[in-house]
Amino acid sequence: MKRIELDSVSVRFGDVQALDDVTTHLQSGEVLMLVGPNGAGKSTLLKVLLGLLDADTCTLRVDGQPVRVDKKFKSRLGYLPESVAFAESLTGRQVLGFFARARGVAKAQVDVVLARVGLAHAAKRAIRGYSRGMRQRLGLGIAILGDPDLLVLDEPTGGLDQEGLGVLWEVLGEVQQQGRMAILSSHDLTLLERRVDRICLLAGGKVRADASPVAMREMAALPVRVSFNFAGAMRDDISPFTAALDRAGLSTDVLPFTGGLTVCVRPSDLLRLLDVRGQFNGAVERVRVEEPGLDAVYEHLLENGSPAAAATSGRQASPPEVN
């Protein structure tokens, strides 16, 4: 599979419109994150994709061709539900072995996957002795059995410690490098921001935005914080710099601190601000640009609304630091 499209998905439960004409897509090497408040329709959309729920309207296409969510399609998916539960008396190896047999995956892959998710040391331990994070990792191991074309992960970070998160990051990285796909639902925007290629924001069953993290920031156009550290005499007297900011019309939100100041500007004013910086090359020791957190972008788009954006590719770079 190189591209999956979900087109015009609508689901109604009585008087509640859970999904209202939702359209999104996935392409080779891409990780898509579904975000939104509780009741936004994230889990409902995943259930439609998994064939666990029949939509009122939905067109599913794989590589441009309409398909049904049948046994053949499901065989190419790996699924991690939000809450995983296993027979307490079975060992990790037995649980994984059961699912491997059900999927027709070679027995030898069981120990390979246990090692991949960091559970080789607990392979012979009964599930009753597993922590929540270990159970989550076992569920992730089941999802990646056979290296499915599409991973569907519902709140995959739940209960994971730093080691478990590292396992998840590796899995998502392999999906991207190997040209497979993953769609996940999560409330951990900040945690996952740099691990995903696109974010689909749902609210009230509708798509509010569908774009890369970078493009979502551009859509929100929230202020950017730019901090200047000064050298020499300007460490004690920043008035020449603030005067230059005033002449450029950029002095409305200035926060002085010892040895420097922070200016909050609109993204469209960044070049003008850097022009001001250019007037003080010898006095500026360091510049740091801090973009608004994705949580703030999320809240802004929920409150103010935004037309669905065309998806953009590419990973987000770290905010620049100029010396």
XYZ file of C-alpha atoms in Angstrom:
323
model
C 0.000 0.000 0.000
C 1.323 3.410 -1.003
C -1.700 5.582 -0.211
C -4.880 5.174 1.806
C -7.774 7.626 1.530
C -10.770 7.958 3.814
C -13.319 10.093 1.988
C -16.574 11.620 3.263
C -16.840 9.528 6.437
C -20.067 10.175 8.351
C -21.311 8.289 11.411
C -24.411 9.083 13.429
C -25.452 7.602 16.780
C -29.049 8.621 17.349
C -29.033 12.393 17.778
C -25.224 12.574 17.870
C -23.267 13.192 14.661
C -20.021 11.459 15.656
C -18.327 12.074 12.283
C -19.518 14.597 9.735
C -18.062 14.271 6.230
C -14.504 13.612 7.450
C -11.834 13.211 4.777
C -8.162 12.460 5.331
C -5.415 10.293 3.889
C -2.126 8.524 4.530
C 0.761 7.936 2.193
C 3.882 5.808 2.175
C 6.291 6.607 5.012
C 3.834 8.841 6.845
C 2.662 8.933 10.455
C -0.669 10.719 10.962
C -1.870 11.758 14.419
C -5.549 12.314 15.193
C -6.095 14.897 17.923
C -9.097 16.609 19.414
C -11.143 16.851 22.624
C -13.026 13.894 24.041
C -15.969 13.065 21.796
C -14.328 14.644 18.736
C -14.612 11.411 16.726
C -11.027 10.123 16.849
C -11.778 6.601 18.079
C -14.861 6.415 15.860
C -12.744 7.118 12.785
C -10.242 4.429 13.793
C -13.072 1.924 14.302
C -14.388 2.648 10.805
C -10.927 2.059 9.351
C -10.623 -1.197 11.298
C -14.050 -2.440 10.227
C -15.294 -2.446 13.829
C -17.981 0.083 12.964
C -20.046 0.600 9.818
C -20.145 4.215 8.674
C -23.290 5.791 7.263
C -21.176 7.042 4.373
C -17.534 6.267 3.628
C -15.301 5.711 0.635
C -12.060 3.882 1.350
C -9.413 3.856 -1.359
C -6.076 2.055 -1.463
C -3.694 3.289 -4.134
C -6.607 5.006 -5.873
C -8.898 1.983 -5.959
C -12.067 1.686 -3.837
C -11.820 -1.220 -1.373
C -13.879 -2.779 1.386
C -12.701 -3.307 4.943
C -12.627 -7.056 4.421
C -10.389 -9.870 5.645
C -7.767 -9.118 2.997
C -7.560 -5.447 3.980
C -7.489 -6.222 7.704
C -4.632 -8.682 7.210
C -2.447 -5.730 6.263
C -3.186 -3.836 9.480
C -1.667 -3.916 12.960
C -3.806 -2.597 15.817
C -3.065 -1.411 19.353
C -6.295 -0.582 21.244
C -6.436 2.081 23.935
C -6.879 -0.528 26.663
C -5.090 -3.853 26.297
C -6.102 -6.953 28.257
C -4.608 -10.443 28.230
C -5.150 -13.740 30.025
C -3.326 -13.204 33.312
C -1.998 -16.768 33.566
C -0.276 -16.771 30.165
C 3.301 -15.637 29.646
C 4.318 -12.851 27.302
C 5.743 -15.401 24.868
C 2.517 -17.428 24.913
C 0.362 -14.381 24.238
C 2.542 -13.245 21.355
C 2.755 -16.814 20.039
C -1.037 -17.074 19.941
C -1.363 -13.940 17.826
C 1.532 -14.999 15.601
C -0.241 -18.275 14.805
C -3.507 -16.425 14.167
C -1.763 -14.145 11.682
C 0.353 -16.796 10.043
C 3.573 -15.196 11.272
C 6.607 -17.476 11.644
C 7.144 -18.739 15.196
C 10.731 -17.476 15.122
C 9.401 -13.902 14.938
C 7.918 -14.123 18.431
C 11.267 -13.776 20.196
C 12.405 -11.187 17.647
C 9.373 -9.001 18.437
C 9.727 -9.526 22.198
C 13.262 -8.172 21.894
C 12.088 -5.253 19.725
C 9.635 -4.101 22.397
C 12.071 -4.669 25.252
C 10.331 -7.679 26.827
C 12.832 -10.456 26.119
C 13.722 -10.550 29.818
C 10.048 -11.067 30.757
C 9.122 -13.525 28.002
C 8.517 -16.390 30.445
C 6.810 -14.268 33.090
C 3.039 -14.519 33.563
C 1.067 -11.452 32.486
C -0.167 -10.969 36.050
C 3.363 -9.874 36.887
C 3.501 -7.262 34.091
C 3.219 -3.557 34.844
C 0.840 -1.371 32.852
C 3.691 -0.162 30.671
C 4.869 -3.720 29.995
C 1.353 -4.713 28.952
C 1.253 -1.721 26.627
C 4.558 -2.786 25.080
C 3.232 -6.324 24.629
C 0.195 -4.860 22.865
C 2.534 -2.880 20.629
C 4.430 -6.107 19.900
C 1.202 -7.753 18.771
C 0.455 -4.773 16.517
C 3.836 -4.946 14.745
C 3.830 -8.731 14.202
C 4.544 -9.357 10.524
C 5.439 -5.694 9.851
C 1.947 -4.651 8.685
C 1.529 -2.011 5.969
C -0.586 0.144 8.297
C -0.322 0.505 12.062
C -3.420 1.762 13.891
C -2.544 2.925 17.410
C -5.121 4.252 19.875
C -3.444 6.280 22.667
C -0.168 4.349 22.300
C 1.760 6.341 24.942
C -0.529 5.322 27.811
C 1.421 3.881 30.734
C 4.782 3.946 28.951
C 7.895 4.997 30.833
C 10.898 6.560 29.098
C 12.171 3.165 27.962
C 8.753 2.260 26.584
C 8.492 5.587 24.793
C 11.873 4.880 23.217
C 10.481 1.613 21.866
C 7.486 3.454 20.409
C 9.732 6.090 18.796
C 11.787 3.302 17.178
C 8.656 1.639 15.819
C 7.370 4.890 14.321
C 10.809 5.609 12.870
C 10.855 2.170 11.205
C 7.423 2.843 9.707
C 8.713 6.046 8.140
C 12.024 4.594 6.955
C 10.463 1.461 5.475
C 7.713 3.313 3.595
C 4.846 1.892 5.638
C 2.131 3.954 7.354
C 0.770 4.635 10.840
C -2.311 6.429 12.130
C -2.578 7.112 15.835
C -4.929 8.865 18.206
C -3.436 10.729 21.152
C -3.788 13.589 23.602
C -0.008 13.823 23.998
C 0.567 16.519 21.383
C 3.828 17.848 22.763
C 5.234 14.366 23.306
C 4.440 13.157 19.794
C 4.815 16.362 17.783
C 8.290 15.569 16.480
C 7.408 11.934 15.760
C 4.552 12.540 13.321
C 4.376 13.956 9.814
C 0.812 15.253 9.858
C -1.870 16.107 12.370
C -5.606 15.852 11.762
C -7.510 17.975 14.284
C -11.106 16.865 14.858
C -13.783 18.717 16.807
C -17.471 17.911 16.907
C -16.963 15.213 14.275
C -15.511 17.662 11.744
C -11.970 18.270 10.495
C -10.661 21.603 11.801
C -7.175 21.233 10.360
C -5.134 18.582 8.545
C -1.515 19.577 8.079
C 2.065 19.169 9.240
C 2.973 20.619 12.674
C 4.819 23.439 10.881
C 1.809 24.267 8.690
C -0.533 24.190 11.693
C 1.614 26.799 13.406
C 1.438 28.932 10.274
C -2.352 28.587 10.224
C -2.645 29.678 13.871
C -0.143 32.548 13.384
C 0.465 32.790 17.138
C 3.214 35.123 18.378
C 6.802 33.884 18.327
C 9.123 34.661 21.278
C 12.563 35.881 20.225
C 15.154 36.319 22.972
C 18.300 38.430 22.548
C 21.317 38.134 24.829
C 23.624 41.166 24.641
C 27.368 41.565 25.104
C 29.418 44.539 26.247
C 27.800 47.823 27.243
C 24.376 46.830 25.971
C 24.109 44.211 28.717
C 23.529 47.144 31.089
C 21.699 49.504 28.736
C 19.258 48.004 26.228
C 17.649 51.340 25.353
C 19.329 51.604 21.888
C 17.839 48.254 20.948
C 14.369 49.095 22.288
C 14.490 52.403 20.402
C 15.247 50.524 17.183
C 12.351 48.186 17.922
C 10.083 51.184 18.400
C 11.141 52.698 15.059
C 10.347 49.366 13.387
C 6.950 49.169 15.075
C 7.919 46.071 17.071
C 7.995 47.368 20.624
C 4.482 46.434 21.739
C 5.492 43.281 23.652
C 9.027 43.517 25.057
C 10.114 41.633 28.185
C 13.530 42.711 29.548
C 15.678 40.289 31.549
C 19.214 40.475 32.938
C 21.560 40.895 29.998
C 18.885 40.893 27.311
C 15.248 41.026 26.316
C 12.492 38.942 24.754
C 10.275 40.252 21.962
C 6.955 38.625 21.039
C 6.084 39.157 17.383
C 3.828 37.737 14.722
C 5.534 35.221 12.412
C 5.152 37.713 9.560
C 7.273 40.233 11.510
C 10.252 37.942 12.078
C 12.242 39.290 9.120
C 11.767 42.876 10.291
C 12.939 41.853 13.750
C 16.050 40.231 12.309
C 16.709 43.436 10.368
C 16.784 45.244 13.713
C 19.149 42.624 15.044
C 21.423 43.291 12.066
C 21.922 46.853 13.279
C 23.570 45.517 16.447
C 25.712 42.644 15.216
C 28.592 43.418 17.546
C 26.341 43.700 20.593
C 24.104 40.662 20.095
C 25.659 37.605 21.682
C 22.889 35.123 21.003
C 19.394 34.927 19.516
C 16.882 32.221 20.345
C 13.563 31.733 18.550
C 10.811 29.931 20.476
C 7.771 28.888 18.509
C 4.437 28.517 20.337
C 3.851 25.058 21.789
C 1.626 22.753 19.822
C -0.803 22.703 22.762
C -1.309 26.461 22.304
C -1.779 26.008 18.554
C -4.304 23.253 19.224
C -6.310 25.411 21.638
C -6.252 28.358 19.240
C -7.549 26.319 16.304
C -10.264 24.760 18.466
C -11.433 28.141 19.726
C -11.153 30.110 16.502
C -11.709 27.462 13.871
C -9.802 26.995 10.641
C -10.557 25.544 7.242
C -9.022 22.102 6.722
C -5.512 22.586 5.383
C -3.899 20.693 2.586
C -1.464 18.177 4.022
C 2.166 19.125 3.807
C 5.096 16.789 4.061
C 8.406 17.057 5.887
C 9.529 16.819 9.488
C 9.631 19.824 11.789
C 13.001 21.364 12.495
C 14.046 22.568 15.927
C 13.746 26.311 16.630
C 16.961 27.952 15.442
C 19.603 29.335 17.734
C 21.889 31.937 16.194
C 25.209 32.752 17.822
